[in-house]
Amino acid sequence: MLPEEIGEQLGAVEKTLVGVAEGAPRPLAAPVHEVLTSGGKRLRPLLMILSANMGEPDREALVSAAAAVEVLHTATLIHDDVVDRAESRRGRPTTVAAYGREVAVATGDYLFAESFARLADIGDPRIVRVFAEAARDLASGELEQFRASGDEVGIEEYLRHIRMKTAGLFKAACVAGGTLGGLSIRRIDALATYGQSLGVAFQMSDDVMDFVGEPGVMGKGAGSDLAEGTITLPIILAMQEGNAGLIRKVLRTPRPEKALLEAGIEAVLETRAIAGTEERARKEIETALMELELLPAGPERDVLHMIASEVVGRDA
C-alpha cells in the first residue's frame, strides 16, 4: 500500500503523460497516445518519487521529472522493438508492428526530445546530466547487444550490457529523485547503488521468465531471447553446463523452427541455469537492501524495500 502523498504524485504523473500525448504532433498523435496511456508499472517514476520524498522536493519539479523518465523509458522500448523487429509487447502490437518502421522511429525520437525538454524546463543541470548519461549508455548498450547477437558472450560482458540498458534508468531515477529531494551525497550514492542493483536483478528476472514464465504474460513467446539470438544469463550458464552445441545452433539460426527452438529451451531447462540466474539476482537484491540501511527510515524506504524483495520470482 503506497502512502497517500506518493499515490497522489503518481496520479499527477499519469495526468502529465496524458498531456504529453495530447500535445504530440498530429502525425504521431495516435502512436504517442497509445504508448503513453496503455498502462504499465510506472516503476521508474515510482522510484524517483520515493527517493525524492526522503527529502523535501518541489512537487511540480518532481512530477515533471518523474513523467520525463517514463517518457524516456517508453522511447527506448519503441527503439528496442524497431531493432528487434518485435511484433508484440505485453500482448499488444508494438508501434513498429502497428504503424511501420518510419512512424515508430519518429515516435521514439519525439519522445526522447520531449523527455529532455521537460527535464530542461526544471532548470537543474544535474538532473539533465543524470539522464543524458543514462540515455547515452542505453544507446551504447543496445548497439553492443545487437552486435553480439548470436555470438557467445561472457558473464561480465552480459552484466555490462544490462547495467547500461536496464539498470541505467533505474539508477538515474533514484539519483535524480535524491537530488530533487536535497539529500546528501552519501544518501544519493546509496540510492544509486540501490537502483543499479535493483535494475540488474530486474533484468535477470526477465531473462528467467523468458524460459519459465507464462507465454504471453511478457508479451512474447517462451524462448524468444533464444529465438532472436539474444544472449542472456540463463543461456550463458546453460552453455557452460549443458548442450552448448545445440543452444549455439538455435542462437545462430534465423527464425528457428518450432522443434529446434523447443529443443533449445529444453537444453537450457535441463541445466541449473535458471537456478543460477536467480541466485545471482538475489545477491543483487541483497546489495540493494544493504544500501537502504543508509537511508532515512520511513514509509518511502519501506516501499523501496518491498519493491526489491518482490523482484525475484515475480510473475511479470
mmCIF file with all atom_site columns, N, CA and C in Angstrom, residues 268-296:
data_model
loop_
_atom_site.group_PDB
_atom_site.id
_atom_site.type_symbol
_atom_site.label_atom_id
_atom_site.label_alt_id
_atom_site.label_comp_id
_atom_site.label_asym_id
_atom_site.label_entity_id
_atom_site.label_seq_id
_atom_site.pdbx_PDB_ins_code
_atom_site.Cartn_x
_atom_site.Cartn_y
_atom_site.Cartn_z
_atom_site.occupancy
_atom_site.B_iso_or_equiv
_atom_site.pdbx_formal_charge
_atom_site.auth_seq_id
_atom_site.auth_comp_id
_atom_site.auth_asym_id
_atom_site.auth_atom_id
_atom_site.pdbx_PDB_model_num
ATOM 1  N N  . VAL A 1 268 ? 18.286 -25.706 -22.111 1.00 0.00 ? 268 VAL A N  1
ATOM 2  C CA . VAL A 1 268 ? 18.531 -24.726 -21.044 1.00 0.00 ? 268 VAL A CA 1
ATOM 3  C C  . VAL A 1 268 ? 17.921 -25.215 -19.731 1.00 0.00 ? 268 VAL A C  1
ATOM 4  N N  . LEU A 1 269 ? 16.674 -25.692 -19.810 1.00 0.00 ? 269 LEU A N  1
ATOM 5  C CA . LEU A 1 269 ? 15.957 -26.088 -18.597 1.00 0.00 ? 269 LEU A CA 1
ATOM 6  C C  . LEU A 1 269 ? 16.539 -27.337 -17.944 1.00 0.00 ? 269 LEU A C  1
ATOM 7  N N  . GLU A 1 270 ? 17.272 -28.124 -18.702 1.00 0.00 ? 270 GLU A N  1
ATOM 8  C CA . GLU A 1 270 ? 17.887 -29.327 -18.143 1.00 0.00 ? 270 GLU A CA 1
ATOM 9  C C  . GLU A 1 270 ? 19.100 -29.013 -17.265 1.00 0.00 ? 270 GLU A C  1
ATOM 10 N N  . THR A 1 271 ? 19.579 -27.793 -17.303 1.00 0.00 ? 271 THR A N  1
ATOM 11 C CA . THR A 1 271 ? 20.738 -27.392 -16.507 1.00 0.00 ? 271 THR A CA 1
ATOM 12 C C  . THR A 1 271 ? 20.281 -26.606 -15.272 1.00 0.00 ? 271 THR A C  1
ATOM 13 N N  . ARG A 1 272 ? 21.245 -26.132 -14.529 1.00 0.00 ? 272 ARG A N  1
ATOM 14 C CA . ARG A 1 272 ? 20.949 -25.279 -13.367 1.00 0.00 ? 272 ARG A CA 1
ATOM 15 C C  . ARG A 1 272 ? 20.962 -23.797 -13.738 1.00 0.00 ? 272 ARG A C  1
ATOM 16 N N  . ALA A 1 273 ? 20.800 -23.509 -15.022 1.00 0.00 ? 273 ALA A N  1
ATOM 17 C CA . ALA A 1 273 ? 20.914 -22.129 -15.479 1.00 0.00 ? 273 ALA A CA 1
ATOM 18 C C  . ALA A 1 273 ? 19.871 -21.212 -14.838 1.00 0.00 ? 273 ALA A C  1
ATOM 19 N N  . ILE A 1 274 ? 18.639 -21.692 -14.726 1.00 0.00 ? 274 ILE A N  1
ATOM 20 C CA . ILE A 1 274 ? 17.576 -20.866 -14.145 1.00 0.00 ? 274 ILE A CA 1
ATOM 21 C C  . ILE A 1 274 ? 17.862 -20.607 -12.668 1.00 0.00 ? 274 ILE A C  1
ATOM 22 N N  . ALA A 1 275 ? 18.199 -21.663 -11.947 1.00 0.00 ? 275 ALA A N  1
ATOM 23 C CA . ALA A 1 275 ? 18.513 -21.513 -10.522 1.00 0.00 ? 275 ALA A CA 1
ATOM 24 C C  . ALA A 1 275 ? 19.735 -20.625 -10.333 1.00 0.00 ? 275 ALA A C  1
ATOM 25 N N  . GLY A 1 276 ? 20.733 -20.792 -11.200 1.00 0.00 ? 276 GLY A N  1
ATOM 26 C CA . GLY A 1 276 ? 21.944 -19.979 -11.095 1.00 0.00 ? 276 GLY A CA 1
ATOM 27 C C  . GLY A 1 276 ? 21.674 -18.508 -11.346 1.00 0.00 ? 276 GLY A C  1
ATOM 28 N N  . THR A 1 277 ? 20.813 -18.225 -12.301 1.00 0.00 ? 277 THR A N  1
ATOM 29 C CA . THR A 1 277 ? 20.461 -16.829 -12.585 1.00 0.00 ? 277 THR A CA 1
ATOM 30 C C  . THR A 1 277 ? 19.698 -16.222 -11.413 1.00 0.00 ? 277 THR A C  1
ATOM 31 N N  . GLU A 1 278 ? 18.774 -16.983 -10.856 1.00 0.00 ? 278 GLU A N  1
ATOM 32 C CA . GLU A 1 278 ? 18.007 -16.479 -9.706  1.00 0.00 ? 278 GLU A CA 1
ATOM 33 C C  . GLU A 1 278 ? 18.911 -16.247 -8.500  1.00 0.00 ? 278 GLU A C  1
ATOM 34 N N  . GLU A 1 279 ? 19.914 -17.091 -8.319  1.00 0.00 ? 279 GLU A N  1
ATOM 35 C CA . GLU A 1 279 ? 20.863 -16.891 -7.221  1.00 0.00 ? 279 GLU A CA 1
ATOM 36 C C  . GLU A 1 279 ? 21.613 -15.576 -7.381  1.00 0.00 ? 279 GLU A C  1
ATOM 37 N N  . ARG A 1 280 ? 22.063 -15.296 -8.601  1.00 0.00 ? 280 ARG A N  1
ATOM 38 C CA . ARG A 1 280 ? 22.768 -14.040 -8.857  1.00 0.00 ? 280 ARG A CA 1
ATOM 39 C C  . ARG A 1 280 ? 21.841 -12.848 -8.664  1.00 0.00 ? 280 ARG A C  1
ATOM 40 N N  . ALA A 1 281 ? 20.588 -12.987 -9.082  1.00 0.00 ? 281 ALA A N  1
ATOM 41 C CA . ALA A 1 281 ? 19.629 -11.906 -8.899  1.00 0.00 ? 281 ALA A CA 1
ATOM 42 C C  . ALA A 1 281 ? 19.404 -11.625 -7.418  1.00 0.00 ? 281 ALA A C  1
ATOM 43 N N  . ARG A 1 282 ? 19.332 -12.685 -6.619  1.00 0.00 ? 282 ARG A N  1
ATOM 44 C CA . ARG A 1 282 ? 19.129 -12.494 -5.179  1.00 0.00 ? 282 ARG A CA 1
ATOM 45 C C  . ARG A 1 282 ? 20.317 -11.782 -4.538  1.00 0.00 ? 282 ARG A C  1
ATOM 46 N N  . LYS A 1 283 ? 21.521 -12.057 -5.021  1.00 0.00 ? 283 LYS A N  1
ATOM 47 C CA . LYS A 1 283 ? 22.701 -11.362 -4.492  1.00 0.00 ? 283 LYS A CA 1
ATOM 48 C C  . LYS A 1 283 ? 22.632 -9.868  -4.809  1.00 0.00 ? 283 LYS A C  1
ATOM 49 N N  . GLU A 1 284 ? 22.138 -9.545  -6.004  1.00 0.00 ? 284 GLU A N  1
ATOM 50 C CA . GLU A 1 284 ? 21.964 -8.127  -6.349  1.00 0.00 ? 284 GLU A CA 1
ATOM 51 C C  . GLU A 1 284 ? 20.942 -7.472  -5.429  1.00 0.00 ? 284 GLU A C  1
ATOM 52 N N  . ILE A 1 285 ? 19.878 -8.209  -5.124  1.00 0.00 ? 285 ILE A N  1
ATOM 53 C CA . ILE A 1 285 ? 18.856 -7.678  -4.224  1.00 0.00 ? 285 ILE A CA 1
ATOM 54 C C  . ILE A 1 285 ? 19.420 -7.478  -2.824  1.00 0.00 ? 285 ILE A C  1
ATOM 55 N N  . GLU A 1 286 ? 20.264 -8.406  -2.384  1.00 0.00 ? 286 GLU A N  1
ATOM 56 C CA . GLU A 1 286 ? 20.899 -8.253  -1.069  1.00 0.00 ? 286 GLU A CA 1
ATOM 57 C C  . GLU A 1 286 ? 21.710 -6.967  -1.015  1.00 0.00 ? 286 GLU A C  1
ATOM 58 N N  . THR A 1 287 ? 22.428 -6.674  -2.105  1.00 0.00 ? 287 THR A N  1
ATOM 59 C CA . THR A 1 287 ? 23.200 -5.429  -2.166  1.00 0.00 ? 287 THR A CA 1
ATOM 60 C C  . THR A 1 287 ? 22.271 -4.232  -2.097  1.00 0.00 ? 287 THR A C  1
ATOM 61 N N  . ALA A 1 288 ? 21.183 -4.281  -2.852  1.00 0.00 ? 288 ALA A N  1
ATOM 62 C CA . ALA A 1 288 ? 20.230 -3.170  -2.858  1.00 0.00 ? 288 ALA A CA 1
ATOM 63 C C  . ALA A 1 288 ? 19.662 -2.931  -1.455  1.00 0.00 ? 288 ALA A C  1
ATOM 64 N N  . LEU A 1 289 ? 19.305 -3.998  -0.766  1.00 0.00 ? 289 LEU A N  1
ATOM 65 C CA . LEU A 1 289 ? 18.703 -3.859  0.561   1.00 0.00 ? 289 LEU A CA 1
ATOM 66 C C  . LEU A 1 289 ? 19.713 -3.347  1.587   1.00 0.00 ? 289 LEU A C  1
ATOM 67 N N  . MET A 1 290 ? 20.970 -3.729  1.431   1.00 0.00 ? 290 MET A N  1
ATOM 68 C CA . MET A 1 290 ? 22.001 -3.208  2.332   1.00 0.00 ? 290 MET A CA 1
ATOM 69 C C  . MET A 1 290 ? 22.123 -1.689  2.197   1.00 0.00 ? 290 MET A C  1
ATOM 70 N N  . GLU A 1 291 ? 22.036 -1.190  0.951   1.00 0.00 ? 291 GLU A N  1
ATOM 71 C CA . GLU A 1 291 ? 22.146 0.249   0.736   1.00 0.00 ? 291 GLU A CA 1
ATOM 72 C C  . GLU A 1 291 ? 20.981 1.001   1.365   1.00 0.00 ? 291 GLU A C  1
ATOM 73 N N  . LEU A 1 292 ? 19.818 0.373   1.430   1.00 0.00 ? 292 LEU A N  1
ATOM 74 C CA . LEU A 1 292 ? 18.660 1.040   2.029   1.00 0.00 ? 292 LEU A CA 1
ATOM 75 C C  . LEU A 1 292 ? 18.894 1.370   3.501   1.00 0.00 ? 292 LEU A C  1
ATOM 76 N N  . GLU A 1 293 ? 19.753 0.599   4.161   1.00 0.00 ? 293 GLU A N  1
ATOM 77 C CA . GLU A 1 293 ? 20.026 0.844   5.584   1.00 0.00 ? 293 GLU A CA 1
ATOM 78 C C  . GLU A 1 293 ? 20.700 2.194   5.804   1.00 0.00 ? 293 GLU A C  1
ATOM 79 N N  . LEU A 1 294 ? 21.289 2.748   4.727   1.00 0.00 ? 294 LEU A N  1
ATOM 80 C CA . LEU A 1 294 ? 21.944 4.057   4.835   1.00 0.00 ? 294 LEU A CA 1
ATOM 81 C C  . LEU A 1 294 ? 20.972 5.208   4.630   1.00 0.00 ? 294 LEU A C  1
ATOM 82 N N  . LEU A 1 295 ? 19.721 4.880   4.344   1.00 0.00 ? 295 LEU A N  1
ATOM 83 C CA . LEU A 1 295 ? 18.713 5.892   4.045   1.00 0.00 ? 295 LEU A CA 1
ATOM 84 C C  . LEU A 1 295 ? 17.772 6.077   5.225   1.00 0.00 ? 295 LEU A C  1
ATOM 85 N N  . PRO A 1 296 ? 17.127 7.239   5.319   1.00 0.00 ? 296 PRO A N  1
ATOM 86 C CA . PRO A 1 296 ? 16.268 7.507   6.485   1.00 0.00 ? 296 PRO A CA 1
ATOM 87 C C  . PRO A 1 296 ? 15.086 6.558   6.552   1.00 0.00 ? 296 PRO A C  1
#
